DNA sequence: CTATTGATGCAACTCAGTTGCATGGCCATT
DNA sequence: AATGGCCATGCAACTGAGTTGCATCAATAG
């Protein structure tokens, strides 16, 4: 497990440190997108400085190891980037957890023809609804 | 003009006050989504208290007069709600302005079949690219 | 015109995220 | 294995968005 995490870091030209291994493990094993606060709580040794954690997240995002998830709330969410394929974010209106799900080819939106002069490069889909836990 | 704004407020069960008329005018005449800061700057008489402005925005959003736009940045954006139809948000990667555009029927994404137990109610599409001003 | 309800303004606060700087640890090179 | 450079870490102090409590004032109903 840890060997695999080590490799991931190296492949992305990131120095291997205890903090980074821990943070990466937390993100890689979470099904939902996590906030700075969430991650901090899940670190076994919770003595990681908040600034270090922010900088670690920035470094990871810069190297495309994780990506920042656009959120409705005030604080940022981060999710491990499983693949570079198109994916959607599922936001549960019950528990407010954000799931990062792959988006099948057939479900992708067609690039709309906008007013002349607007050039679309990428797009992402946000789905609202209820996750299994909050199903009514 | 002002008479029209008055009516909009009344139709949404909101008291008509000078602050609200001004804020509504700013939002209704803007092509792009605006932050608290943007709105504050555009108010002719810029003596409106920041707390009042936040509360005004909350009141408007609660009555569906405007809606909060999910943003990548740290601060919230608000846009006048032209219609209740599906619409997309176009985020210019050059100037970072956010345009609120209607989404034609044909361009809407199909609800993807997710893992069992996930129930989708609404969805919104975010388009990244370049606006006419930033076109390369 | 008056009363009531809710809008406004002010002060002080919380919380996310940032910046500067000094120290310590990772890793390449020998 | 030892050395040294460079970057990751931690600490302190700061910025800026957004909130809360409370007193005052203005919009609308009667």
Short mmCIF file of C-alpha atoms (C1' of nucleotides) in Angstrom, two decimals:
data_model
loop_
_atom_site.label_atom_id
_atom_site.label_comp_id
_atom_site.label_asym_id
_atom_site.label_seq_id
_atom_site.Cartn_x
_atom_site.Cartn_y
_atom_site.Cartn_z
CA UNK A 1 0.00 0.00 0.00
CA UNK A 2 2.53 2.54 1.09
CA UNK A 3 4.86 1.46 -1.71
CA UNK A 4 2.10 2.22 -4.20
CA UNK A 5 1.55 5.66 -2.69
CA UNK A 6 5.29 6.31 -2.85
CA UNK A 7 5.27 5.54 -6.56
CA UNK A 8 2.32 7.82 -7.21
CA UNK A 9 4.15 10.71 -5.58
CA UNK A 10 7.34 10.06 -7.49
CA UNK A 11 5.50 9.73 -10.79
CA UNK A 12 4.20 13.23 -10.21
CA UNK A 13 7.62 14.67 -9.31
CA UNK A 14 6.75 15.16 -5.70
CA UNK A 15 9.14 14.49 -2.85
CA UNK A 16 8.08 11.62 -0.63
CA UNK A 17 7.44 12.76 2.93
CA UNK A 18 5.42 11.34 5.81
CA UNK A 19 2.85 14.12 5.58
CA UNK A 20 2.31 13.62 1.87
CA UNK A 21 1.98 9.86 2.23
CA UNK A 22 -0.67 10.28 4.87
CA UNK A 23 -2.62 12.95 3.03
CA UNK A 24 -2.51 10.99 -0.19
CA UNK A 25 -3.74 7.87 1.54
CA UNK A 26 -6.68 9.71 3.05
CA UNK A 27 -7.68 11.17 -0.31
CA UNK A 28 -7.10 8.00 -2.31
CA UNK A 29 -9.25 5.88 -0.03
CA UNK A 30 -12.16 8.28 0.29
CA UNK A 31 -15.25 7.82 -1.81
CA UNK A 32 -16.28 11.42 -1.29
CA UNK A 33 -14.58 14.76 -1.80
CA UNK A 34 -12.99 16.07 1.39
CA UNK A 35 -12.44 19.50 2.87
CA UNK A 36 -9.28 20.69 4.57
CA UNK A 37 -11.05 20.09 7.86
CA UNK A 38 -12.12 16.56 6.93
CA UNK A 39 -8.63 15.59 5.92
CA UNK A 40 -7.12 17.07 9.04
CA UNK A 41 -9.46 14.97 11.16
CA UNK A 42 -8.66 11.77 9.33
CA UNK A 43 -4.92 12.02 9.70
CA UNK A 44 -3.81 9.36 12.16
CA UNK A 45 -1.22 11.65 13.63
CA UNK A 46 -3.28 14.82 13.67
CA UNK A 47 -0.36 17.09 14.41
CA UNK A 48 0.00 18.25 10.82
CA UNK A 49 0.10 22.02 10.60
CA UNK A 50 -2.84 23.55 8.77
CA UNK A 51 -0.57 25.60 6.53
CA UNK A 52 1.36 22.51 5.54
CA UNK A 53 -1.87 20.77 4.68
CA UNK A 54 -2.99 23.66 2.49
CA UNK A 55 0.35 23.70 0.73
CA UNK A 56 0.27 19.94 0.28
CA UNK A 57 -3.15 20.17 -1.33
CA UNK A 58 -1.97 22.94 -3.64
CA UNK A 59 1.06 20.89 -4.64
CA UNK A 60 -1.10 17.85 -5.35
CA UNK A 61 -3.59 19.88 -7.38
CA UNK A 62 -0.81 21.56 -9.35
CA UNK A 63 0.53 18.18 -10.35
CA UNK A 64 -2.97 16.97 -11.23
CA UNK A 65 -2.87 14.32 -8.56
CA UNK A 66 -6.09 15.63 -7.07
CA UNK A 67 -8.55 18.25 -8.22
CA UNK A 68 -10.52 20.93 -6.52
CA UNK A 69 -14.24 20.35 -6.61
CA UNK A 70 -16.53 23.33 -7.24
CA UNK A 71 -18.72 23.50 -4.18
CA UNK A 72 -21.86 25.32 -3.12
CA UNK A 73 -20.60 25.85 0.38
CA UNK A 74 -17.99 28.28 1.59
CA UNK A 75 -15.05 25.91 1.81
CA UNK A 76 -13.09 24.07 -0.80
CA UNK A 77 -13.29 20.35 -1.44
CA UNK A 78 -10.62 18.09 -2.87
CA UNK A 79 -10.91 14.71 -4.52
CA UNK A 80 -8.41 12.17 -5.74
CA UNK A 81 -8.25 12.20 -9.50
CA UNK A 82 -8.99 8.63 -10.53
CA UNK A 83 -8.75 9.23 -14.24
CA UNK A 84 -8.53 12.09 -16.63
CA UNK A 85 -11.81 11.11 -18.17
CA UNK A 86 -14.86 13.27 -17.92
CA UNK A 87 -16.55 12.83 -14.59
CA UNK A 88 -19.47 14.33 -12.74
CA UNK A 89 -19.92 15.49 -9.19
CA UNK A 90 -22.89 14.16 -7.33
CA UNK A 91 -23.98 16.43 -4.49
CA UNK A 92 -26.31 14.84 -1.95
CA UNK A 93 -28.94 17.34 -0.85
CA UNK A 94 -29.40 15.37 2.36
CA UNK A 95 -25.95 14.94 3.86
CA UNK A 96 -24.22 17.39 1.50
CA UNK A 97 -21.50 14.89 0.74
CA UNK A 98 -19.96 15.22 -2.69
CA UNK A 99 -19.31 12.06 -4.68
CA UNK A 100 -16.95 12.10 -7.61
CA UNK A 101 -18.39 9.72 -10.20
CA UNK A 102 -17.27 8.75 -13.70
CA UNK A 103 -19.52 10.01 -16.45
CA UNK A 104 -20.43 7.50 -19.16
CA UNK A 105 -19.90 8.64 -22.73
CA UNK A 106 -23.60 8.54 -23.51
CA UNK A 107 -24.48 10.85 -20.65
CA UNK A 108 -22.12 13.66 -21.54
CA UNK A 109 -23.73 16.90 -22.55
CA UNK A 110 -23.44 18.16 -26.06
CA UNK A 111 -21.48 21.37 -26.39
CA UNK A 112 -24.24 23.94 -26.78
CA UNK A 113 -24.06 26.51 -29.53
CA UNK A 114 -23.66 29.70 -27.62
CA UNK A 115 -23.77 33.27 -28.72
CA UNK A 116 -21.02 33.88 -31.26
CA UNK A 117 -17.62 34.46 -29.71
CA UNK A 118 -17.90 32.06 -26.82
CA UNK A 119 -15.49 29.16 -27.14
CA UNK A 120 -16.04 26.08 -24.98
CA UNK A 121 -13.03 23.97 -24.04
CA UNK A 122 -14.13 21.75 -21.18
CA UNK A 123 -17.29 21.21 -19.20
CA UNK A 124 -18.36 19.49 -16.08
CA UNK A 125 -21.68 18.27 -14.85
CA UNK A 126 -23.02 18.68 -11.36
CA UNK A 127 -25.77 16.36 -10.24
CA UNK A 128 -28.00 17.08 -7.26
CA UNK A 129 -30.08 14.44 -5.54
CA UNK A 130 -29.95 11.90 -2.74
CA UNK A 131 -27.29 9.32 -2.01
CA UNK A 132 -28.13 5.77 -0.81
CA UNK A 133 -27.78 6.81 2.85
CA UNK A 134 -30.22 9.70 2.53
CA UNK A 135 -32.70 8.03 0.22
CA UNK A 136 -36.22 8.85 1.47
CA UNK B 1 -37.38 51.10 -14.95
CA UNK B 2 -37.68 51.68 -11.24
CA UNK B 3 -41.37 50.92 -11.38
CA UNK B 4 -40.59 47.57 -12.94
CA UNK B 5 -38.05 46.78 -10.21
CA UNK B 6 -40.62 47.77 -7.57
CA UNK B 7 -43.07 45.27 -9.04
CA UNK B 8 -40.48 42.49 -9.09
CA UNK B 9 -39.80 42.99 -5.40
CA UNK B 10 -43.49 43.06 -4.52
CA UNK B 11 -44.20 39.96 -6.58
CA UNK B 12 -41.66 38.15 -4.44
CA UNK B 13 -43.08 39.43 -1.13
CA UNK B 14 -40.12 41.66 -0.43
CA UNK B 15 -40.43 45.12 1.06
CA UNK B 16 -39.44 47.89 -1.31
CA UNK B 17 -36.48 49.85 0.03
CA UNK B 18 -33.83 52.04 -1.58
CA UNK B 19 -31.08 49.49 -0.92
CA UNK B 20 -33.04 46.65 -2.47
CA UNK B 21 -33.96 48.68 -5.53
CA UNK B 22 -30.32 49.54 -6.13
CA UNK B 23 -29.02 46.03 -5.57
CA UNK B 24 -31.72 44.55 -7.78
CA UNK B 25 -30.94 47.02 -10.54
CA UNK B 26 -27.24 46.15 -10.44
CA UNK B 27 -27.96 42.43 -10.64
CA UNK B 28 -30.70 42.67 -13.25
CA UNK B 29 -28.59 44.73 -15.62
CA UNK B 30 -25.42 42.65 -15.35
CA UNK B 31 -24.57 40.09 -17.96
CA UNK B 32 -22.20 38.30 -15.62
CA UNK B 33 -22.54 36.86 -12.12
CA UNK B 34 -21.36 39.27 -9.44
CA UNK B 35 -19.65 38.90 -6.09
CA UNK B 36 -20.50 40.83 -2.95
CA UNK B 37 -17.51 43.02 -3.70
CA UNK B 38 -18.56 43.67 -7.31
CA UNK B 39 -22.03 44.68 -6.29
CA UNK B 40 -20.76 46.94 -3.55
CA UNK B 41 -18.58 48.76 -6.06
CA UNK B 42 -21.39 49.25 -8.53
CA UNK B 43 -23.80 50.81 -6.09
CA UNK B 44 -24.13 54.47 -6.98
CA UNK B 45 -24.31 55.46 -3.36
CA UNK B 46 -21.65 53.10 -2.01
CA UNK B 47 -22.56 53.68 1.59
CA UNK B 48 -24.47 50.43 1.91
CA UNK B 49 -23.29 48.41 4.86
CA UNK B 50 -21.68 45.10 3.95
CA UNK B 51 -23.89 43.17 6.34
CA UNK B 52 -27.01 44.70 4.82
CA UNK B 53 -25.79 43.68 1.40
CA UNK B 54 -25.22 40.09 2.51
CA UNK B 55 -28.66 39.97 4.07
CA UNK B 56 -30.21 41.49 0.97
CA UNK B 57 -28.59 38.82 -1.18
CA UNK B 58 -29.81 36.08 1.15
CA UNK B 59 -33.31 37.48 1.05
CA UNK B 60 -33.28 37.61 -2.74
CA UNK B 61 -31.91 34.08 -3.05
CA UNK B 62 -34.46 32.75 -0.58
CA UNK B 63 -37.27 34.17 -2.70
CA UNK B 64 -35.67 32.78 -5.85
CA UNK B 65 -35.15 36.23 -7.26
CA UNK B 66 -31.47 35.51 -7.76
CA UNK B 67 -29.41 32.36 -7.37
CA UNK B 68 -26.00 31.61 -6.03
CA UNK B 69 -23.56 30.43 -8.64
CA UNK B 70 -21.19 27.58 -7.78
CA UNK B 71 -17.75 29.07 -8.20
CA UNK B 72 -14.19 27.82 -8.34
CA UNK B 73 -12.87 30.76 -6.39
CA UNK B 74 -13.21 31.46 -2.70
CA UNK B 75 -16.07 33.93 -2.81
CA UNK B 76 -19.69 33.52 -3.73
CA UNK B 77 -21.25 34.83 -6.92
CA UNK B 78 -24.83 35.85 -7.49
CA UNK B 79 -26.81 36.16 -10.69
CA UNK B 80 -30.27 37.43 -11.50
CA UNK B 81 -32.58 34.55 -12.25
CA UNK B 82 -33.95 35.26 -15.70
CA UNK B 83 -36.05 32.16 -15.94
CA UNK B 84 -36.57 28.93 -14.10
CA UNK B 85 -35.44 26.98 -17.15
CA UNK B 86 -32.27 24.95 -17.14
CA UNK B 87 -29.28 27.12 -17.70
CA UNK B 88 -25.54 26.73 -17.79
CA UNK B 89 -22.71 28.74 -16.33
CA UNK B 90 -19.95 29.75 -18.67
CA UNK B 91 -16.67 30.43 -16.88
CA UNK B 92 -14.09 32.33 -18.90
CA UNK B 93 -10.62 30.93 -18.21
CA UNK B 94 -9.14 34.24 -19.27
CA UNK B 95 -10.92 36.94 -17.28
CA UNK B 96 -12.65 34.50 -14.91
CA UNK B 97 -15.98 36.18 -15.43
CA UNK B 98 -19.00 33.93 -15.08
CA UNK B 99 -21.79 34.22 -17.63
CA UNK B 100 -25.19 32.79 -16.91
CA UNK B 101 -26.52 31.43 -20.19
CA UNK B 102 -29.73 29.62 -21.11
CA UNK B 103 -29.22 26.00 -22.05
CA UNK B 104 -31.06 24.82 -25.17
CA UNK B 105 -33.09 21.65 -24.81
CA UNK B 106 -30.87 19.70 -27.19
CA UNK B 107 -27.73 20.46 -25.23
CA UNK B 108 -28.96 19.23 -21.87
CA UNK B 109 -27.19 16.24 -20.47
CA UNK B 110 -28.97 12.97 -20.11
CA UNK B 111 -29.38 11.81 -16.56
CA UNK B 112 -26.66 9.21 -16.22
CA UNK B 113 -27.40 5.83 -14.76
CA UNK B 114 -25.40 5.86 -11.57
CA UNK B 115 -24.65 3.16 -9.11
CA UNK B 116 -27.88 1.87 -7.64
CA UNK B 117 -29.23 4.00 -4.84
CA UNK B 118 -28.26 7.39 -6.19
CA UNK B 119 -31.26 9.48 -7.11
CA UNK B 120 -30.75 12.51 -9.33
CA UNK B 121 -33.17 15.42 -9.02
CA UNK B 122 -31.53 18.37 -10.74
CA UNK B 123 -28.30 19.00 -12.56
CA UNK B 124 -26.36 21.93 -13.83
CA UNK B 125 -23.69 22.26 -16.44
CA UNK B 126 -20.55 24.31 -16.12
CA UNK B 127 -18.77 25.31 -19.29
CA UNK B 128 -15.13 26.43 -19.34
CA UNK B 129 -13.59 28.33 -22.22
CA UNK B 130 -12.99 31.84 -23.50
CA UNK B 131 -15.44 34.69 -23.80
CA UNK B 132 -15.43 37.10 -26.77
CA UNK B 133 -13.15 39.56 -24.94
CA UNK B 134 -10.52 36.94 -24.16
CA UNK B 135 -10.68 35.08 -27.42
CA UNK B 136 -7.09 34.31 -28.51
"C1'" DC C 1 -51.23 58.96 11.33
"C1'" DT C 2 -49.81 55.43 14.10
"C1'" DA C 3 -48.15 50.80 15.23
"C1'" DT C 4 -45.79 46.84 14.02
"C1'" DT C 5 -42.77 44.33 11.68
"C1'" DG C 6 -38.82 43.90 9.40
"C1'" DA C 7 -34.71 46.44 7.18
"C1'" DT C 8 -30.52 48.89 8.23
"C1'" DG C 9 -26.14 50.00 10.41
"C1'" DC C 10 -22.47 49.29 13.68
"C1'" DA C 11 -19.24 46.51 16.34
"C1'" DA C 12 -17.29 42.52 17.22
"C1'" DC C 13 -16.60 38.02 15.98
"C1'" DT C 14 -15.59 33.28 13.52
"C1'" DC C 15 -13.42 30.74 10.17
"C1'" DA C 16 -10.95 29.69 5.66
"C1'" DG C 17 -7.02 30.54 3.55
"C1'" DT C 18 -2.41 33.20 2.96
"C1'" DT C 19 2.35 35.16 3.71
"C1'" DG C 20 7.02 35.55 5.75
"C1'" DC C 21 10.52 33.49 7.93
"C1'" DA C 22 13.31 30.17 10.36
"C1'" DT C 23 14.19 25.22 10.85
"C1'" DG C 24 14.47 20.53 9.55
"C1'" DG C 25 14.23 16.54 6.42
"C1'" DC C 26 14.47 14.46 1.57
"C1'" DC C 27 17.43 13.06 -1.88
"C1'" DA C 28 21.25 13.68 -5.35
"C1'" DT C 29 26.06 13.60 -5.68
"C1'" DT C 30 30.11 12.10 -4.35
"C1'" DA D 1 27.94 6.69 4.35
"C1'" DA D 2 28.61 11.59 4.60
"C1'" DT D 3 27.60 16.23 2.67
"C1'" DG D 4 25.05 19.86 0.95
"C1'" DG D 5 21.32 22.19 -1.56
"C1'" DC D 6 16.70 22.83 -1.89
"C1'" DC D 7 12.27 22.29 -0.66
"C1'" DA D 8 8.80 20.71 2.92
"C1'" DT D 9 7.39 21.83 7.49
"C1'" DG D 10 5.90 24.54 11.40
"C1'" DC D 11 4.90 28.78 13.77
"C1'" DA D 12 3.03 33.41 14.08
"C1'" DA D 13 0.69 36.86 12.34
"C1'" DC D 14 -2.27 38.46 8.94
"C1'" DT D 15 -6.21 39.11 5.26
"C1'" DG D 16 -10.79 38.85 3.76
"C1'" DA D 17 -15.38 36.54 3.46
"C1'" DG D 18 -19.21 35.93 5.86
"C1'" DT D 19 -21.91 35.89 10.50
"C1'" DT D 20 -24.23 37.33 14.92
"C1'" DG D 21 -26.25 40.45 18.37
"C1'" DC D 22 -28.28 44.49 19.24
"C1'" DA D 23 -30.12 49.09 18.82
"C1'" DT D 24 -32.41 52.20 15.61
"C1'" DC D 25 -35.08 53.51 11.73
"C1'" DA D 26 -38.19 53.09 7.84
"C1'" DA D 27 -41.95 50.55 4.91
"C1'" DT D 28 -46.48 49.07 4.88
"C1'" DA D 29 -51.06 47.68 7.10
"C1'" DG D 30 -54.75 49.43 9.66
#
